[in-house]
Coordinates of N, CA and C in Angstrom, one line a residue:
M1 N 86.4 -157.0 -57.3 CA 87.3 -156.3 -56.6 C 87.5 -154.6 -56.2
P2 N 87.2 -154.7 -54.9 CA 87.1 -153.5 -54.2 C 88.4 -152.4 -54.6
D3 N 87.8 -151.4 -55.0 CA 89.3 -150.3 -55.0 C 89.7 -150.0 -53.7
T4 N 90.9 -148.8 -53.4 CA 91.2 -148.5 -52.5 C 90.5 -147.9 -51.4
H5 N 89.7 -147.3 -52.0 CA 88.6 -146.4 -51.3 C 87.5 -147.1 -50.7
D6 N 87.3 -148.1 -51.5 CA 86.1 -148.8 -51.0 C 86.8 -149.7 -49.4
A7 N 88.0 -150.0 -49.7 CA 88.7 -150.6 -48.5 C 89.2 -149.8 -47.3
K8 N 89.3 -148.6 -47.9 CA 89.2 -147.7 -46.4 C 88.2 -147.7 -46.1
R9 N 86.7 -147.5 -46.6 CA 85.7 -147.2 -46.0 C 85.2 -148.4 -45.2
M10 N 85.7 -149.5 -45.6 CA 85.6 -150.7 -44.9 C 86.4 -151.0 -43.6
A11 N 87.7 -150.4 -43.6 CA 88.6 -150.7 -42.6 C 88.1 -149.4 -41.5
R12 N 87.1 -148.3 -41.9 CA 87.0 -147.5 -41.0 C 85.6 -148.0 -40.0
A13 N 85.1 -148.6 -41.1 CA 83.7 -149.5 -40.3 C 84.2 -150.5 -39.7
L14 N 85.3 -151.0 -39.7 CA 85.9 -152.3 -38.9 C 86.1 -151.5 -37.6
R15 N 86.9 -150.2 -37.8 CA 87.5 -149.8 -36.4 C 86.5 -149.4 -35.9
E16 N 85.4 -148.8 -36.5 CA 84.1 -148.0 -35.5 C 83.4 -149.3 -34.9
A17 N 83.0 -150.4 -35.7 CA 82.4 -151.8 -35.2 C 83.4 -152.3 -34.1
L18 N 84.5 -152.0 -33.8 CA 85.1 -152.8 -32.9 C 85.3 -151.9 -31.6
A19 N 85.2 -150.3 -32.1 CA 85.6 -149.4 -31.0 C 84.3 -149.3 -30.2
A20 N 83.0 -149.8 -30.9 CA 81.8 -150.0 -30.1 C 82.0 -151.0 -28.9
R21 N 82.8 -152.0 -29.3 CA 83.2 -153.2 -28.5 C 84.0 -152.9 -27.4
S22 N 84.8 -151.7 -27.3 CA 85.8 -151.3 -26.4 C 87.1 -152.3 -27.1
V23 N 87.1 -152.6 -28.5 CA 88.5 -152.9 -28.9 C 89.0 -151.8 -29.6
T24 N 90.4 -151.4 -29.5 CA 90.7 -150.3 -30.2 C 91.9 -151.0 -31.2
L25 N 91.8 -150.3 -32.4 CA 92.4 -150.9 -33.6 C 93.1 -149.6 -34.2
T26 N 94.1 -149.4 -34.5 CA 94.6 -148.4 -35.4 C 94.3 -148.4 -37.0
H27 N 94.3 -147.2 -37.6 CA 94.2 -147.3 -39.1 C 94.8 -148.2 -39.7
S28 N 96.1 -148.4 -39.9 CA 97.0 -149.4 -40.5 C 96.5 -150.5 -40.2
Q29 N 96.4 -151.0 -38.8 CA 96.1 -152.3 -38.7 C 94.6 -152.6 -39.3
S30 N 93.7 -151.7 -39.1 CA 92.4 -151.8 -40.0 C 92.7 -152.2 -41.4
L31 N 93.5 -151.6 -42.1 CA 93.4 -151.4 -43.3 C 94.5 -152.8 -43.5
E32 N 95.3 -153.2 -42.8 CA 95.8 -154.4 -43.1 C 94.7 -156.0 -43.1
L33 N 94.1 -155.2 -42.0 CA 93.1 -156.9 -41.9 C 92.0 -156.8 -42.8
I34 N 91.8 -155.7 -43.4 CA 90.6 -155.6 -44.7 C 91.3 -156.3 -45.9
A35 N 92.8 -155.7 -45.8 CA 93.5 -156.3 -47.1 C 93.6 -157.6 -46.8
Q36 N 93.8 -158.3 -45.9 CA 94.2 -160.0 -45.6 C 92.8 -160.6 -45.9
T37 N 91.4 -159.8 -45.2 CA 90.3 -160.3 -45.7 C 89.9 -160.6 -46.9
L38 N 90.3 -159.7 -47.9 CA 90.3 -159.7 -49.4 C 90.8 -160.6 -50.0
G39 N 92.0 -161.2 -49.4 CA 92.9 -161.9 -50.0 C 94.3 -161.5 -50.7
H40 N 94.7 -160.4 -49.8 CA 95.6 -160.1 -50.3 C 97.1 -160.1 -48.9
A41 N 97.9 -160.2 -49.0 CA 99.0 -160.7 -48.1 C 99.4 -158.9 -47.0
D42 N 98.8 -157.8 -47.8 CA 98.9 -156.7 -46.7 C 98.1 -155.7 -47.8
W43 N 98.4 -154.5 -47.0 CA 97.7 -153.4 -47.7 C 98.1 -152.7 -48.8
N44 N 99.6 -152.9 -48.9 CA 100.3 -152.7 -50.2 C 100.0 -153.4 -51.2
T45 N 100.0 -154.8 -51.3 CA 100.0 -155.4 -52.3 C 98.2 -155.7 -52.5
L46 N 97.3 -155.1 -51.8 CA 95.9 -154.4 -52.2 C 95.7 -153.5 -53.0
A47 N 97.0 -152.7 -52.6 CA 96.9 -151.2 -53.3 C 97.5 -151.3 -54.7
A48 N 98.4 -152.2 -54.8 CA 99.1 -152.4 -56.1 C 97.6 -153.1 -56.9
A49 N 97.6 -154.3 -56.7 CA 96.4 -155.0 -57.2 C 95.3 -154.3 -57.9
A50 N 95.0 -153.1 -57.1 CA 93.8 -152.6 -57.3 C 94.3 -151.2 -58.0
E51 N 95.5 -151.1 -58.6 CA 95.9 -150.2 -59.7 C 96.1 -150.5 -60.9
K52 N 95.8 -151.7 -60.9 CA 96.4 -152.7 -62.3 C 95.1 -152.9 -63.1
P53 N 95.1 -152.9 -64.4 CA 93.6 -152.7 -65.2 C 93.1 -154.2 -65.0
A54 N 91.7 -154.3 -64.9 CA 91.2 -155.7 -64.6 C 91.2 -156.4 -65.6
A55 N 91.5 -157.7 -65.2 CA 91.7 -158.9 -66.2 C 90.8 -158.7 -67.3
S56 N 89.4 -158.2 -67.3 CA 88.5 -158.6 -68.0 C 88.5 -157.5 -69.1
D57 N 89.2 -156.4 -68.9 CA 89.3 -155.1 -69.9 C 90.1 -155.8 -71.3
P58 N 89.2 -155.6 -72.4 CA 89.7 -156.3 -73.8 C 90.6 -155.6 -74.2
V59 N 91.0 -154.4 -73.5 CA 92.2 -153.8 -74.4 C 93.4 -153.8 -73.3
A60 N 94.3 -154.0 -73.9 CA 95.9 -154.5 -73.4 C 96.7 -153.5 -74.3
F61 N 97.3 -152.6 -73.9 CA 98.4 -151.9 -74.6 C 99.3 -152.5 -74.5
Q62 N 100.5 -152.4 -75.4 CA 101.6 -153.2 -75.2 C 103.0 -152.3 -75.7
D63 N 102.7 -151.5 -76.4 CA 104.1 -150.7 -76.9 C 103.5 -149.4 -77.6
V64 N 104.5 -148.4 -77.2 CA 104.6 -146.9 -77.9 C 105.9 -146.8 -78.5
I65 N 105.6 -146.5 -80.1 CA 106.6 -146.3 -80.9 C 106.5 -145.0 -81.4
P66 N 107.6 -144.0 -81.2 CA 107.4 -142.6 -81.6 C 107.5 -142.6 -83.1
I67 N 107.4 -141.6 -83.9 CA 107.4 -141.2 -85.2 C 108.0 -139.9 -85.4
L68 N 109.2 -140.1 -85.9 CA 110.3 -138.7 -86.3 C 110.2 -138.6 -87.6
R69 N 110.4 -137.4 -87.9 CA 110.0 -136.8 -89.0 C 111.2 -136.8 -89.6
I70 N 112.0 -137.1 -90.9 CA 113.4 -137.1 -91.2 C 113.0 -136.4 -92.7
F71 N 114.0 -135.8 -93.4 CA 114.0 -135.4 -94.7 C 115.3 -135.7 -95.6
D72 N 116.1 -136.3 -95.1 CA 117.6 -137.1 -95.5 C 117.9 -138.3 -95.1
V73 N 117.5 -139.1 -95.9 CA 117.9 -140.6 -95.3 C 119.4 -141.0 -94.9
E74 N 120.3 -140.1 -95.5 CA 121.8 -140.5 -95.3 C 122.0 -139.6 -93.9
K75 N 121.5 -138.4 -93.7 CA 121.8 -137.7 -92.6 C 121.0 -138.3 -91.3
A76 N 120.0 -139.3 -91.7 CA 119.4 -139.9 -90.5 C 120.0 -141.4 -90.0
K77 N 120.7 -141.6 -91.2 CA 121.3 -143.1 -91.0 C 122.7 -142.7 -90.0
A78 N 123.3 -141.5 -90.6 CA 124.4 -141.0 -89.9 C 124.4 -140.6 -88.4
F79 N 123.0 -140.1 -88.0 CA 122.8 -139.8 -86.8 C 122.3 -141.1 -86.0
Y80 N 121.3 -141.6 -86.5 CA 121.0 -142.7 -85.8 C 121.4 -144.1 -85.6
I81 N 122.4 -144.4 -86.7 CA 123.0 -145.8 -86.7 C 124.4 -145.4 -86.6
D82 N 125.1 -144.6 -87.3 CA 126.4 -144.4 -87.0 C 126.8 -143.6 -85.5
L83 N 126.0 -142.7 -85.4 CA 126.5 -141.9 -84.0 C 125.6 -142.7 -82.9
L84 N 124.5 -142.8 -82.9 CA 123.8 -143.5 -81.8 C 123.5 -145.2 -81.5
G85 N 124.1 -145.6 -82.6 CA 124.4 -147.0 -82.8 C 123.4 -148.0 -82.7
F86 N 122.2 -147.3 -83.1 CA 120.5 -148.0 -83.5 C 120.9 -148.8 -84.7
Q87 N 120.0 -150.1 -84.8 CA 120.1 -150.6 -86.1 C 119.0 -150.6 -86.9
V88 N 119.3 -150.7 -88.2 CA 118.2 -150.5 -89.1 C 116.9 -151.9 -89.2
D89 N 115.8 -152.0 -88.4 CA 115.1 -153.3 -88.6 C 114.4 -153.3 -90.0
W90 N 113.9 -152.2 -90.6 CA 113.3 -152.2 -91.6 C 113.1 -151.2 -92.5
E91 N 113.2 -151.1 -93.7 CA 112.7 -150.1 -94.5 C 111.7 -150.4 -95.3
H92 N 110.8 -149.1 -95.7 CA 109.7 -149.2 -96.5 C 109.2 -148.1 -97.6
R93 N 109.0 -148.5 -98.6 CA 108.6 -147.2 -99.8 C 107.6 -147.9 -100.8
F94 N 106.5 -147.2 -100.9 CA 105.6 -147.5 -101.8 C 106.0 -147.8 -102.9
E95 N 107.0 -146.8 -103.5 CA 107.5 -146.9 -105.1 C 108.8 -146.6 -104.7
P96 N 109.9 -147.1 -105.4 CA 111.4 -146.7 -105.4 C 111.6 -145.2 -105.1
D97 N 110.9 -144.3 -105.6 CA 111.1 -142.9 -105.6 C 110.3 -142.1 -104.7
L98 N 109.6 -143.0 -104.0 CA 108.5 -142.4 -102.8 C 109.5 -142.3 -101.2
P99 N 108.6 -141.4 -100.5 CA 109.3 -141.4 -99.3 C 109.9 -142.8 -98.7
L100 N 110.5 -142.9 -97.9 CA 110.8 -143.4 -96.6 C 110.5 -143.8 -95.4
F101 N 110.0 -144.8 -95.0 CA 109.2 -144.9 -93.6 C 110.3 -146.2 -92.9
M102 N 111.1 -146.0 -92.1 CA 112.0 -147.1 -91.6 C 111.9 -147.4 -90.1
Q103 N 112.4 -148.7 -89.5 CA 112.6 -148.4 -88.0 C 114.1 -148.7 -87.5
V104 N 114.2 -148.0 -86.5 CA 115.5 -148.7 -86.1 C 115.2 -148.9 -84.6
S105 N 116.0 -149.3 -84.1 CA 116.0 -149.9 -82.6 C 117.6 -149.8 -82.2
R106 N 117.7 -150.1 -80.7 CA 118.5 -150.1 -79.9 C 118.4 -151.0 -78.5
G107 N 118.5 -151.9 -77.8 CA 118.2 -152.5 -76.5 C 116.8 -152.1 -76.4
G108 N 116.0 -152.9 -77.1 CA 114.6 -152.7 -76.9 C 113.7 -151.7 -77.4
Q109 N 114.5 -150.4 -77.4 CA 113.9 -149.6 -77.7 C 113.5 -149.1 -79.3
R110 N 112.4 -148.6 -80.0 CA 112.1 -148.7 -81.1 C 111.9 -147.2 -81.6
L111 N 112.4 -146.9 -82.8 CA 112.0 -145.6 -83.3 C 111.6 -145.8 -84.6
H112 N 110.5 -144.9 -85.3 CA 109.7 -144.7 -86.8 C 110.5 -143.8 -87.2
L113 N 111.2 -143.7 -88.6 CA 111.8 -142.6 -89.2 C 110.9 -142.4 -90.2
S114 N 110.1 -141.2 -90.5 CA 109.7 -141.2 -91.6 C 109.9 -140.0 -92.4
E115 N 110.3 -140.2 -93.9 CA 110.2 -138.8 -94.7 C 108.4 -138.5 -95.3
H116 N 107.6 -139.1 -95.0 CA 106.2 -139.0 -95.3 C 105.8 -137.5 -94.7
H117 N 105.4 -136.8 -95.3 CA 104.9 -135.5 -94.9 C 104.1 -135.4 -93.4
G118 N 102.8 -136.1 -93.9 CA 102.0 -136.3 -92.8 C 102.1 -137.1 -91.5
D119 N 103.2 -137.6 -91.4 CA 103.3 -138.6 -90.3 C 104.0 -137.9 -89.2
A120 N 104.7 -136.9 -88.9 CA 104.9 -136.2 -87.8 C 105.6 -134.9 -88.4
T121 N 105.8 -134.2 -87.1 CA 106.2 -132.7 -87.4 C 107.7 -132.7 -86.9
P122 N 108.5 -132.0 -87.8 CA 110.0 -131.7 -87.3 C 109.9 -131.2 -85.6
G123 N 110.7 -131.3 -85.0 CA 111.0 -130.8 -83.5 C 110.4 -131.4 -82.5
A124 N 110.2 -132.5 -82.7 CA 109.8 -133.7 -81.6 C 110.4 -133.8 -80.7
S125 N 109.9 -134.0 -79.5 CA 111.1 -134.4 -78.4 C 110.7 -135.8 -78.0
V126 N 111.7 -136.9 -77.5 CA 111.2 -138.4 -77.1 C 112.4 -138.2 -75.8
Y127 N 111.9 -139.1 -75.0 CA 112.5 -139.6 -73.8 C 112.7 -141.2 -74.0
L128 N 113.9 -141.3 -73.8 CA 114.2 -142.6 -73.9 C 114.6 -143.1 -72.3
Y129 N 114.1 -144.1 -71.6 CA 114.9 -144.5 -70.4 C 115.4 -145.7 -70.6
L130 N 116.7 -145.6 -69.7 CA 117.8 -146.5 -69.7 C 118.5 -146.5 -68.6
T131 N 119.7 -147.5 -68.2 CA 120.4 -147.7 -67.4 C 121.9 -147.7 -68.4
G132 N 122.9 -147.1 -67.3 CA 124.1 -147.0 -68.0 C 124.4 -145.8 -69.1
I133 N 124.2 -144.7 -68.6 CA 123.7 -143.2 -69.3 C 125.6 -142.9 -69.2
D134 N 126.1 -143.4 -68.1 CA 127.5 -142.9 -68.4 C 128.4 -143.7 -69.8
A135 N 128.1 -144.9 -69.9 CA 128.6 -145.9 -70.8 C 128.3 -145.3 -72.3
L136 N 127.2 -145.0 -72.4 CA 126.5 -144.0 -73.8 C 127.2 -143.0 -73.8
H137 N 127.4 -142.6 -72.7 CA 128.1 -141.1 -73.0 C 129.2 -140.9 -73.4
A138 N 130.3 -142.1 -72.8 CA 131.5 -142.4 -73.5 C 131.3 -143.0 -74.7
E139 N 130.4 -143.5 -75.3 CA 130.2 -144.0 -76.8 C 129.9 -143.1 -77.6
L140 N 129.3 -142.0 -77.2 CA 129.2 -141.0 -77.9 C 130.1 -140.0 -78.2
T141 N 130.8 -139.9 -77.1 CA 132.1 -139.0 -77.0 C 133.1 -139.7 -78.0
A142 N 132.9 -140.7 -78.3 CA 134.3 -141.6 -78.6 C 133.8 -141.7 -80.6
R143 N 132.7 -141.4 -80.5 CA 132.2 -141.0 -81.9 C 132.0 -139.6 -82.4
G144 N 132.7 -138.7 -81.5 CA 132.5 -137.3 -82.0 C 131.4 -136.3 -81.6
S145 N 130.7 -137.0 -80.5 CA 129.4 -135.9 -80.0 C 130.0 -135.2 -78.6
H146 N 129.3 -133.9 -78.9 CA 130.0 -132.9 -77.7 C 128.7 -133.0 -76.5
A147 N 127.6 -133.8 -76.7 CA 126.4 -133.8 -75.6 C 127.2 -133.8 -74.7
H148 N 126.3 -133.7 -73.3 CA 126.7 -133.7 -72.1 C 125.6 -134.1 -71.1
I149 N 125.8 -134.5 -70.3 CA 124.8 -135.2 -69.1 C 124.7 -133.9 -68.1
E150 N 122.9 -133.9 -67.9 CA 122.5 -132.6 -67.4 C 121.8 -133.5 -66.1
P151 N 121.5 -132.7 -65.2 CA 120.4 -133.1 -64.2 C 118.8 -133.4 -65.1
G152 N 118.1 -134.1 -64.4 CA 116.8 -134.4 -65.2 C 115.9 -133.5 -64.5
P153 N 114.2 -133.6 -65.2 CA 113.1 -132.6 -64.5 C 113.1 -132.8 -63.0
V154 N 113.2 -134.3 -62.8 CA 113.1 -134.4 -61.3 C 114.3 -135.0 -60.6
P155 N 114.3 -135.0 -59.2 CA 115.6 -135.0 -58.5 C 115.9 -136.8 -58.6
N156 N 117.4 -137.0 -58.8 CA 117.5 -138.7 -59.1 C 117.7 -139.0 -60.6
M157 N 117.6 -137.9 -61.4 CA 117.5 -138.3 -62.8 C 118.3 -137.4 -63.5
R158 N 119.2 -138.2 -64.4 CA 120.3 -137.4 -65.1 C 119.8 -137.8 -66.5
V159 N 120.1 -136.7 -67.7 CA 119.6 -136.8 -68.9 C 120.8 -136.4 -69.8
L160 N 120.8 -137.0 -71.1 CA 121.4 -137.0 -72.2 C 120.8 -136.5 -73.2
V161 N 121.5 -135.3 -74.0 CA 120.3 -134.5 -74.5 C 121.0 -134.6 -75.8
L162 N 120.3 -135.0 -77.3 CA 120.9 -134.8 -78.6 C 119.9 -134.2 -79.3
W163 N 120.0 -133.7 -80.3 CA 119.0 -132.7 -81.3 C 119.6 -133.6 -82.6
D164 N 118.6 -134.3 -83.5 CA 119.1 -135.0 -84.8 C 119.1 -134.0 -85.6
P165 N 119.5 -134.5 -86.9 CA 119.5 -133.0 -88.1 C 118.3 -132.6 -88.7
F166 N 117.2 -133.0 -88.0 CA 115.6 -132.4 -88.3 C 115.3 -132.0 -87.2
A167 N 115.9 -131.4 -86.3 CA 115.4 -130.6 -85.1 C 114.9 -131.5 -83.9
N168 N 114.8 -132.8 -84.0 CA 114.1 -133.9 -83.1 C 115.0 -133.8 -82.0
R169 N 114.4 -133.5 -80.9 CA 115.2 -133.6 -79.5 C 115.1 -135.1 -78.8
I170 N 116.1 -136.0 -78.7 CA 116.4 -137.2 -77.9 C 117.1 -137.2 -76.9
R171 N 116.1 -137.5 -75.7 CA 116.5 -137.4 -74.5 C 116.5 -138.8 -73.9
F172 N 117.9 -139.1 -73.8 CA 118.4 -140.2 -73.2 C 118.3 -140.2 -71.4
A173 N 117.3 -140.9 -70.7 CA 117.0 -140.6 -69.1 C 117.5 -141.8 -68.4
E174 N 118.1 -141.6 -67.5 CA 118.3 -142.6 -66.6 C 118.0 -142.2 -64.8
R175 N 117.5 -142.9 -64.3 CA 116.7 -142.5 -62.6 C 117.6 -143.4 -61.7
A176 N 118.0 -142.7 -61.2 CA 118.5 -143.9 -59.7 C 118.0 -144.7 -59.2
P177 N 118.2 -145.6 -58.7 CA 117.5 -146.4 -58.0 C 116.6 -146.0 -57.2
A178 N 115.3 -146.4 -56.9 CA 114.4 -145.8 -55.7 C 114.7 -146.5 -54.3
Q179 N 115.1 -145.3 -53.3 CA 115.7 -145.9 -52.2 C 114.7 -146.9 -51.7
S180 N 114.9 -147.5 -50.8 CA 114.0 -148.6 -50.0 C 113.1 -147.8 -49.2
G181 N 111.6 -148.0 -49.6 CA 110.4 -147.7 -49.2 C 109.9 -146.4 -49.5
Q182 N 110.8 -146.0 -51.0 CA 109.8 -144.5 -51.6 C 109.2 -145.8 -52.8
P183 N 108.4 -144.6 -53.4 CA 107.7 -145.2 -54.6 C 108.6 -144.8 -55.7
P184 N 108.3 -145.3 -56.7 CA 109.3 -145.0 -58.0 C 108.5 -143.7 -58.6
E185 N 109.6 -143.0 -58.6 CA 109.5 -141.3 -59.7 C 108.8 -141.3 -60.8
R186 N 107.8 -140.6 -60.5 CA 107.0 -140.2 -61.9 C 107.2 -138.8 -62.2
H187 N 107.2 -138.1 -63.1 CA 107.3 -136.7 -63.5 C 106.4 -136.5 -64.7
V188 N 106.2 -135.0 -64.8 CA 105.4 -134.5 -65.8 C 106.6 -133.6 -66.3
V189 N 106.8 -133.1 -67.2 CA 107.7 -132.3 -68.1 C 106.7 -131.1 -68.7
A190 N 106.9 -130.1 -68.1 CA 106.4 -128.6 -68.6 C 106.9 -128.4 -69.9
A191 N 105.8 -127.6 -70.7 CA 106.0 -127.4 -72.0 C 106.9 -126.1 -72.0
R192 N 108.0 -126.4 -72.7 CA 109.2 -125.0 -72.6 C 108.8 -124.5 -74.1

């Protein structure tokens, strides 16, 4: 399938060919016609399809699970389970006296917590996107948290920031719904 650059070149060629025959076509009209010629309902549908990875690509990423370094299992459980409301999915130790590696989850989000020296570095920062930030804030406040909701790094975003006992920063972020006709917001957080 041609990419959007190819389709734009085709639209320009169509406009020029029709102009030579005294037929006027706007840029938008030519884009729409090329999109329909290529089997799409409109230009936006073509552009969205062009952004998707090719179906023939054998690599299909499915999930990202951050690993956060912990030093004390009881403190980790007090923070992630008792305060944040995550549940323990599983725990693993190679031997009873060796470091713990566990998975916690809530609402489809998963985190790996590890006591293993080489798995992660203390002081990581993780964004967990969600809806219902006000309800989460009320829940955490009822459990004794003093965290508050702040403006995010992009307009229409609110963030609830907590630090775990191991200097890892957990950012719960909620984006306002996109206004009609606006693309979804993307952001890059500069290093601080």
